[in-house]
């Protein structure tokens, strides 16, 4: 039986791994389908303390994993199929095999939100993408007009990054001001290759029949006017949805699916703790996820100490 199993290897999961490993609890850390989490898909992280020149997101996560492994964490590439929180010890089924654990730290993060408009799903990976740093440099996008949807930090970051490759980047946002932090918003709007398209939403991605993105249909929410904006790629950056489907009906969560701890990081099932974006719809920063991961590790450690008394 394991003492600690951690689901997720983003900032929250790996920080929990560093702390529980240093407490000699040899945590088993399960990567899920995206080892390193969403930060691996970002470019330079400029706001993680300790890196005044910034650090590549992938490198930051690789370093965190190495730090956890140095103290005895075991990182396993695996997806959790089911979790049986009503059993004691807690049982998880991973790639067809059962494992049991005294404590569980859920740090499953969040995935990209979709627009849910016609053509989006059909043209995914054929010009529709959710990650500029992953796909922006691909040949179909070079020297072509591209569209980014969203008004947050992610959309600004994606739009700015894409200016390296695109002939022009249209930033389509449903309001007339950006949600992004001031520094990101100002940098984005000052970029001569980026043109904002305010008060507008994408209603359809064209052209499914052609098997590639040739444009997007837009609707201006203030005037109701419809138009077609030709482009070779659509980069969707409209936020995230928490990866908590496994725990529906068992663990407390809000109406959007974010886990809701009862006290500190402790969930409503004893021995279960949570950290990071799966439980935080407010701050959602690398450093806040890391901080929650630390708290969850300390809470799990105290819970284990309590079991021994
Ligand atoms: P976000 O802040 O939630 O922004 C999502 C954006 O998408 C908002 O502008 C929202 O519009 C728009 N949106 C949501 N649903 C939409 C829909 N169905 N159709 C059209 N537009 C839609 O998400 P995020 O930009 O991914 O950022 C998430 C968190 O990560 C934030 O806390 C952010 O600060 C952080 N982050 C930080 C950095 C950095 O510091 N380098 C980089 C990336 C992300 P409204 O504004 O109208 O709501």
Tab-separated table of C-alpha atoms and ligand atoms in Angstrom:
chain	number	residue	atom	x	y	z
A	1	UNK	CA	0.000	0.000	0.000
A	2	UNK	CA	1.177	3.529	-0.814
A	3	UNK	CA	1.343	6.265	1.799
A	4	UNK	CA	0.761	9.069	-0.706
A	5	UNK	CA	-0.462	8.998	-4.288
A	6	UNK	CA	-0.470	12.270	-6.193
A	7	UNK	CA	-2.495	12.619	-9.389
A	8	UNK	CA	-1.007	15.255	-11.652
A	9	UNK	CA	2.460	16.555	-12.448
A	10	UNK	CA	1.827	20.252	-12.908
A	11	UNK	CA	3.155	22.818	-10.445
A	12	UNK	CA	0.751	21.671	-7.716
A	13	UNK	CA	1.406	17.935	-8.062
A	14	UNK	CA	5.172	18.221	-8.336
A	15	UNK	CA	5.442	20.628	-5.403
A	16	UNK	CA	3.363	18.203	-3.326
A	17	UNK	CA	5.765	15.506	-4.534
A	18	UNK	CA	8.849	17.473	-3.433
A	19	UNK	CA	7.404	18.036	0.036
A	20	UNK	CA	6.080	14.521	0.637
A	21	UNK	CA	9.299	13.019	-0.765
A	22	UNK	CA	11.372	15.134	1.599
A	23	UNK	CA	9.138	13.852	4.415
A	24	UNK	CA	10.264	10.307	3.449
A	25	UNK	CA	6.802	9.317	2.222
A	26	UNK	CA	8.121	8.169	-1.215
A	27	UNK	CA	5.035	9.438	-3.064
A	28	UNK	CA	3.801	7.754	-6.213
A	29	UNK	CA	3.125	10.537	-8.727
A	30	UNK	CA	0.856	9.806	-11.696
A	31	UNK	CA	1.335	12.019	-14.724
A	32	UNK	CA	-2.038	11.733	-16.452
A	33	UNK	CA	-2.144	12.450	-20.173
A	34	UNK	CA	-0.191	15.705	-19.984
A	35	UNK	CA	3.051	15.212	-18.020
A	36	UNK	CA	4.198	18.542	-16.603
A	37	UNK	CA	0.730	20.038	-16.985
A	38	UNK	CA	-0.383	23.105	-18.914
A	39	UNK	CA	2.774	25.077	-18.141
A	40	UNK	CA	4.708	22.823	-20.524
A	41	UNK	CA	2.702	24.374	-23.346
A	42	UNK	CA	3.590	27.941	-22.481
A	43	UNK	CA	6.689	29.795	-23.651
A	44	UNK	CA	8.642	31.872	-21.169
A	45	UNK	CA	7.332	32.084	-17.626
A	46	UNK	CA	8.240	35.551	-16.392
A	47	UNK	CA	6.489	35.624	-13.045
A	48	UNK	CA	7.757	32.547	-11.215
A	49	UNK	CA	9.951	33.919	-8.400
A	50	UNK	CA	13.636	33.110	-8.608
A	51	UNK	CA	14.012	33.432	-12.371
A	52	UNK	CA	14.639	37.133	-13.122
A	53	UNK	CA	15.282	36.435	-16.821
A	54	UNK	CA	12.233	34.145	-17.063
A	55	UNK	CA	12.298	30.395	-17.579
A	56	UNK	CA	10.886	28.164	-20.297
A	57	UNK	CA	7.703	26.468	-19.010
A	58	UNK	CA	8.824	23.006	-20.056
A	59	UNK	CA	12.201	23.473	-18.397
A	60	UNK	CA	10.605	24.659	-15.161
A	61	UNK	CA	8.485	21.519	-14.977
A	62	UNK	CA	11.392	19.234	-15.864
A	63	UNK	CA	13.408	20.800	-13.048
A	64	UNK	CA	10.542	20.395	-10.570
A	65	UNK	CA	10.248	16.714	-11.461
A	66	UNK	CA	14.010	16.196	-11.063
A	67	UNK	CA	13.838	17.907	-7.672
A	68	UNK	CA	11.016	15.598	-6.536
A	69	UNK	CA	12.794	12.485	-7.832
A	70	UNK	CA	15.997	13.478	-6.091
A	71	UNK	CA	14.188	12.996	-2.763
A	72	UNK	CA	12.539	9.696	-3.702
A	73	UNK	CA	9.314	10.566	-5.563
A	74	UNK	CA	8.364	7.933	-8.174
A	75	UNK	CA	6.874	9.511	-11.258
A	76	UNK	CA	4.838	7.098	-13.374
A	77	UNK	CA	3.374	7.838	-16.800
A	78	UNK	CA	-0.169	6.648	-16.223
A	79	UNK	CA	-3.813	7.600	-16.481
A	80	UNK	CA	-6.235	6.943	-13.655
A	81	UNK	CA	-9.269	4.984	-14.854
A	82	UNK	CA	-11.278	5.053	-11.647
A	83	UNK	CA	-10.996	6.101	-8.027
A	84	UNK	CA	-12.789	4.315	-5.171
A	85	UNK	CA	-12.893	6.863	-2.386
A	86	UNK	CA	-15.496	4.918	-0.403
A	87	UNK	CA	-12.958	2.148	0.245
A	88	UNK	CA	-10.348	2.240	2.999
A	89	UNK	CA	-7.577	2.300	2.002
A	90	UNK	CA	-8.448	4.350	-1.072
A	91	UNK	CA	-8.225	2.299	-4.270
A	92	UNK	CA	-7.299	3.557	-7.734
A	93	UNK	CA	-7.348	1.691	-11.001
A	94	UNK	CA	-4.447	2.693	-13.200
A	95	UNK	CA	-4.070	1.224	-16.666
A	96	UNK	CA	-6.058	-1.833	-15.585
A	97	UNK	CA	-4.250	-2.376	-12.262
A	98	UNK	CA	-5.474	-1.607	-8.726
A	99	UNK	CA	-3.306	0.246	-6.245
A	100	UNK	CA	-4.206	1.312	-2.715
A	101	UNK	CA	-3.113	4.341	-0.757
A	102	UNK	CA	-3.588	5.930	2.648
A	103	UNK	CA	-3.752	9.452	1.240
A	104	UNK	CA	-4.522	10.934	-2.154
A	105	UNK	CA	-3.561	14.380	-3.431
A	106	UNK	CA	-5.622	15.454	-6.426
A	107	UNK	CA	-3.748	17.942	-8.605
A	108	UNK	CA	-5.360	17.155	-11.932
A	109	UNK	CA	-5.342	20.734	-13.208
A	110	UNK	CA	-7.599	22.060	-15.922
A	111	UNK	CA	-7.961	21.582	-19.668
A	112	UNK	CA	-8.631	24.041	-22.459
A	113	UNK	CA	-12.194	25.318	-22.826
A	114	UNK	CA	-13.652	24.925	-26.309
A	115	UNK	CA	-15.842	27.387	-28.187
A	116	UNK	CA	-18.384	24.714	-29.128
A	117	UNK	CA	-19.152	26.235	-32.521
A	118	UNK	CA	-19.666	24.410	-35.851
A	119	UNK	CA	-16.385	23.431	-37.498
A	120	UNK	CA	-14.262	23.697	-34.330
A	121	UNK	CA	-14.209	20.009	-33.518
A	122	UNK	CA	-14.061	18.883	-37.157
A	123	UNK	CA	-11.047	21.096	-37.896
A	124	UNK	CA	-9.115	20.416	-34.683
A	125	UNK	CA	-5.478	19.771	-35.654
A	126	UNK	CA	-6.387	20.920	-39.178
A	127	UNK	CA	-5.921	24.558	-38.286
A	128	UNK	CA	-7.844	24.768	-35.009
A	129	UNK	CA	-5.530	24.568	-32.029
A	130	UNK	CA	-5.429	25.355	-28.308
A	131	UNK	CA	-1.686	25.925	-27.999
A	132	UNK	CA	0.303	28.465	-29.977
A	133	UNK	CA	3.647	27.401	-28.552
A	134	UNK	CA	2.943	23.797	-29.576
A	135	UNK	CA	1.631	24.478	-33.079
A	136	UNK	CA	2.380	28.090	-34.065
A	137	UNK	CA	5.524	27.292	-36.025
A	138	UNK	CA	3.842	24.665	-38.232
A	139	UNK	CA	4.165	25.337	-42.003
A	140	UNK	CA	0.431	26.018	-42.713
A	141	UNK	CA	0.543	28.979	-40.319
A	142	UNK	CA	3.689	30.652	-41.707
A	143	UNK	CA	3.178	34.073	-43.282
A	144	UNK	CA	-0.586	33.666	-43.040
A	145	UNK	CA	-3.248	35.646	-41.186
A	146	UNK	CA	-4.179	33.887	-37.920
A	147	UNK	CA	-7.002	34.384	-35.425
A	148	UNK	CA	-6.702	34.157	-31.658
A	149	UNK	CA	-9.905	34.125	-29.583
A	150	UNK	CA	-9.981	35.371	-25.991
A	151	UNK	CA	-9.120	38.396	-23.918
A	152	UNK	CA	-7.070	36.970	-21.055
A	153	UNK	CA	-3.350	36.530	-20.447
A	154	UNK	CA	-3.324	33.314	-22.467
A	155	UNK	CA	-4.849	34.974	-25.546
A	156	UNK	CA	-2.367	37.867	-25.303
A	157	UNK	CA	0.548	35.505	-24.875
A	158	UNK	CA	-0.572	33.366	-27.815
A	159	UNK	CA	-1.176	36.370	-30.078
A	160	UNK	CA	2.234	37.847	-29.282
A	161	UNK	CA	3.981	34.529	-29.817
A	162	UNK	CA	2.233	34.005	-33.160
A	163	UNK	CA	3.495	37.315	-34.547
A	164	UNK	CA	6.833	35.514	-35.060
A	165	UNK	CA	5.266	33.394	-37.791
A	166	UNK	CA	2.032	34.993	-38.986
A	167	UNK	CA	1.606	37.761	-41.517
A	168	UNK	CA	-1.002	39.221	-39.140
A	169	UNK	CA	-2.769	38.162	-35.951
A	170	UNK	CA	-6.404	39.103	-35.274
A	171	UNK	CA	-7.329	39.017	-31.607
A	172	UNK	CA	-11.062	38.385	-31.432
A	173	UNK	CA	-12.595	39.250	-28.085
A	174	UNK	CA	-16.226	39.328	-27.025
A	175	UNK	CA	-15.861	42.632	-25.147
A	176	UNK	CA	-14.067	45.933	-25.881
A	177	UNK	CA	-11.370	45.626	-23.231
A	178	UNK	CA	-8.951	42.867	-22.361
A	179	UNK	CA	-9.139	40.829	-19.162
A	180	UNK	CA	-5.386	40.233	-19.281
A	181	UNK	CA	-2.978	41.796	-16.788
A	182	UNK	CA	-2.066	45.361	-17.705
A	183	UNK	CA	1.504	44.593	-18.765
A	184	UNK	CA	0.356	41.807	-21.097
A	185	UNK	CA	-2.543	43.834	-22.499
A	186	UNK	CA	-0.379	46.881	-23.218
A	187	UNK	CA	2.359	44.798	-24.819
A	188	UNK	CA	-0.199	43.034	-26.999
A	189	UNK	CA	-2.060	46.106	-28.190
A	190	UNK	CA	1.215	47.909	-28.930
A	191	UNK	CA	2.299	45.130	-31.290
A	192	UNK	CA	1.838	46.396	-34.882
A	193	UNK	CA	1.153	42.857	-36.153
A	194	UNK	CA	-1.803	42.354	-33.800
A	195	UNK	CA	-5.204	43.775	-34.662
A	196	UNK	CA	-7.954	43.524	-32.056
A	197	UNK	CA	-11.470	42.682	-33.194
A	198	UNK	CA	-13.649	43.901	-30.330
A	199	UNK	CA	-17.138	42.882	-29.241
A	200	UNK	CA	-17.061	39.857	-31.510
A	201	UNK	CA	-17.460	36.121	-31.268
A	202	UNK	CA	-16.606	33.288	-33.639
A	203	UNK	CA	-19.819	31.566	-34.692
A	204	UNK	CA	-18.351	29.057	-37.161
A	205	UNK	CA	-14.958	27.801	-38.313
A	206	UNK	CA	-14.618	27.458	-42.080
A	207	UNK	CA	-14.163	25.291	-44.072
A	208	UNK	CA	-15.045	21.755	-43.054
A	209	UNK	CA	-15.568	20.677	-46.671
A	210	UNK	CA	-12.042	21.804	-47.579
A	211	UNK	CA	-10.620	19.912	-44.566
A	212	UNK	CA	-8.674	22.955	-43.340
A	213	UNK	CA	-9.209	26.337	-41.762
A	214	UNK	CA	-9.794	29.043	-44.356
A	215	UNK	CA	-11.556	31.583	-42.151
A	216	UNK	CA	-13.923	32.216	-39.283
A	217	UNK	CA	-17.436	33.550	-39.310
A	218	UNK	CA	-17.795	36.412	-36.825
A	219	UNK	CA	-20.728	38.125	-35.190
A	220	UNK	CA	-20.383	41.578	-33.698
A	221	UNK	CA	-22.334	41.411	-30.432
A	222	UNK	CA	-23.097	45.144	-30.401
A	223	UNK	CA	-24.280	45.572	-33.982
A	224	UNK	CA	-25.306	42.004	-34.797
A	225	UNK	CA	-23.285	42.237	-38.042
A	226	UNK	CA	-21.982	38.961	-39.452
A	227	UNK	CA	-18.719	38.775	-41.403
A	228	UNK	CA	-16.086	36.299	-42.549
A	229	UNK	CA	-12.464	36.829	-41.575
A	230	UNK	CA	-10.089	34.799	-43.771
A	231	UNK	CA	-7.311	33.049	-41.826
A	232	UNK	CA	-5.211	29.891	-41.924
A	233	UNK	CA	-5.480	29.063	-38.251
A	234	UNK	CA	-7.695	29.536	-35.216
A	235	UNK	CA	-6.029	29.591	-31.806
A	236	UNK	CA	-8.588	29.245	-29.030
A	237	UNK	CA	-7.585	30.736	-25.659
A	238	UNK	CA	-10.851	31.192	-23.789
A	239	UNK	CA	-9.949	29.734	-20.422
A	240	UNK	CA	-10.078	26.337	-18.878
A	241	UNK	CA	-12.313	23.643	-17.383
A	242	UNK	CA	-11.165	21.669	-14.331
A	243	UNK	CA	-10.205	18.005	-14.824
A	244	UNK	CA	-12.451	16.649	-12.102
A	245	UNK	CA	-14.882	14.394	-13.982
A	246	UNK	CA	-13.493	11.324	-12.147
A	247	UNK	CA	-14.724	12.690	-8.834
A	248	UNK	CA	-18.214	13.870	-9.796
A	249	UNK	CA	-20.853	12.909	-7.258
A	250	UNK	CA	-18.270	11.903	-4.654
A	251	UNK	CA	-16.188	14.969	-3.884
A	252	UNK	CA	-17.582	18.431	-3.178
A	253	UNK	CA	-17.295	20.724	-6.182
A	254	UNK	CA	-18.842	23.992	-7.345
A	255	UNK	CA	-21.250	24.333	-10.265
A	256	UNK	CA	-18.306	24.620	-12.712
A	257	UNK	CA	-16.635	21.458	-11.451
A	258	UNK	CA	-13.863	23.052	-9.350
A	259	UNK	CA	-13.108	20.976	-6.238
A	260	UNK	CA	-14.183	22.652	-3.003
A	261	UNK	CA	-12.057	21.698	0.026
A	262	UNK	CA	-13.739	21.614	3.422
A	263	UNK	CA	-10.727	22.901	5.370
A	264	UNK	CA	-7.315	23.916	4.045
A	265	UNK	CA	-6.727	21.469	1.192
A	266	UNK	CA	-8.737	18.629	2.788
A	267	UNK	CA	-11.708	17.330	0.820
A	268	UNK	CA	-14.930	15.880	2.233
A	269	UNK	CA	-13.430	12.361	2.198
A	270	UNK	CA	-10.771	11.774	4.913
A	271	UNK	CA	-7.287	11.326	3.473
A	272	UNK	CA	-8.110	13.150	0.228
A	273	UNK	CA	-6.517	16.525	-0.482
A	274	UNK	CA	-6.464	18.822	-3.482
A	275	UNK	CA	-4.246	21.510	-4.976
A	276	UNK	CA	-3.842	23.668	-8.059
A	277	UNK	CA	-6.099	24.606	-10.943
A	278	UNK	CA	-8.588	21.777	-10.350
A	279	UNK	CA	-9.542	23.565	-7.126
A	280	UNK	CA	-8.782	27.194	-7.956
A	281	UNK	CA	-10.771	29.287	-10.382
A	282	UNK	CA	-9.557	32.576	-8.922
A	283	UNK	CA	-5.749	32.811	-8.962
A	284	UNK	CA	-4.652	29.982	-11.319
A	285	UNK	CA	-0.986	30.906	-11.329
A	286	UNK	CA	2.018	28.599	-11.382
A	287	UNK	CA	3.163	29.963	-8.046
A	288	UNK	CA	-0.252	29.701	-6.356
A	289	UNK	CA	-0.597	26.120	-7.605
A	290	UNK	CA	2.844	25.356	-6.191
A	291	UNK	CA	1.831	26.947	-2.882
A	292	UNK	CA	-1.330	24.841	-2.710
A	293	UNK	CA	0.701	21.751	-3.553
A	294	UNK	CA	2.917	22.486	-0.567
A	295	UNK	CA	-0.143	22.934	1.683
A	296	UNK	CA	-1.687	19.673	0.449
A	297	UNK	CA	1.567	17.821	1.165
A	298	UNK	CA	1.702	19.176	4.710
A	299	UNK	CA	-1.981	18.324	5.245
A	300	UNK	CA	-1.424	14.772	3.953
A	301	UNK	CA	1.648	14.355	6.139
A	302	UNK	CA	-0.310	15.464	9.229
A	303	UNK	CA	-3.165	13.142	8.337
A	304	UNK	CA	-0.727	10.209	8.111
A	305	UNK	CA	0.848	11.184	11.435
A	306	UNK	CA	-2.649	11.211	12.977
A	307	UNK	CA	-3.328	7.678	11.709
A	308	UNK	CA	-0.268	6.387	13.550
A	309	UNK	CA	-1.343	7.735	16.949
B	1	LIG	P1	-9.098	33.739	-18.487
B	1	LIG	O1	-8.324	34.757	-17.729
B	1	LIG	O2	-10.246	33.050	-17.830
B	1	LIG	O3	-9.596	34.447	-19.821
B	1	LIG	C1	-10.459	33.778	-20.697
B	1	LIG	C2	-10.876	34.765	-21.784
B	1	LIG	O4	-11.682	34.080	-22.724
B	1	LIG	C3	-11.663	35.950	-21.242
B	1	LIG	O5	-11.251	37.133	-21.875
B	1	LIG	C4	-13.100	35.572	-21.616
B	1	LIG	O6	-13.877	36.710	-21.906
B	1	LIG	C5	-12.924	34.770	-22.866
B	1	LIG	N1	-13.961	33.733	-23.038
B	1	LIG	C6	-14.377	32.790	-22.151
B	1	LIG	N2	-15.303	31.985	-22.697
B	1	LIG	C7	-15.483	32.444	-23.959
B	1	LIG	C8	-16.311	32.027	-25.036
B	1	LIG	N3	-17.140	30.964	-24.918
B	1	LIG	N4	-16.245	32.712	-26.189
B	1	LIG	C9	-15.403	33.779	-26.309
B	1	LIG	N5	-14.588	34.210	-25.341
B	1	LIG	C10	-14.643	33.548	-24.188
B	1	LIG	O7	-8.157	32.550	-19.019
B	1	LIG	P2	-6.607	32.557	-19.429
B	1	LIG	O8	-6.270	33.696	-20.278
B	1	LIG	O9	-6.355	31.187	-19.949
B	1	LIG	O10	-5.842	32.737	-18.059
B	1	LIG	C11	-6.070	31.791	-16.994
B	1	LIG	C12	-5.195	32.173	-15.808
B	1	LIG	O11	-3.830	31.924	-16.141
B	1	LIG	C13	-5.308	33.639	-15.440
B	1	LIG	O12	-5.279	33.754	-14.046
B	1	LIG	C14	-4.082	34.246	-16.056
B	1	LIG	O13	-3.621	35.375	-15.338
B	1	LIG	C15	-3.090	33.094	-15.974
B	1	LIG	N6	-2.068	33.207	-17.052
B	1	LIG	C16	-0.961	33.929	-16.798
B	1	LIG	C17	0.012	34.088	-17.768
B	1	LIG	C18	1.227	34.897	-17.456
B	1	LIG	O14	1.207	35.620	-16.483
B	1	LIG	N7	2.289	34.793	-18.238
B	1	LIG	C19	-0.156	33.502	-19.027
B	1	LIG	C20	-1.311	32.768	-19.271
B	1	LIG	C21	-2.263	32.638	-18.278
B	1	LIG	P3	-14.293	37.763	-20.767
B	1	LIG	O15	-13.064	38.575	-20.500
B	1	LIG	O16	-15.393	38.539	-21.397
B	1	LIG	O17	-14.726	36.960	-19.587
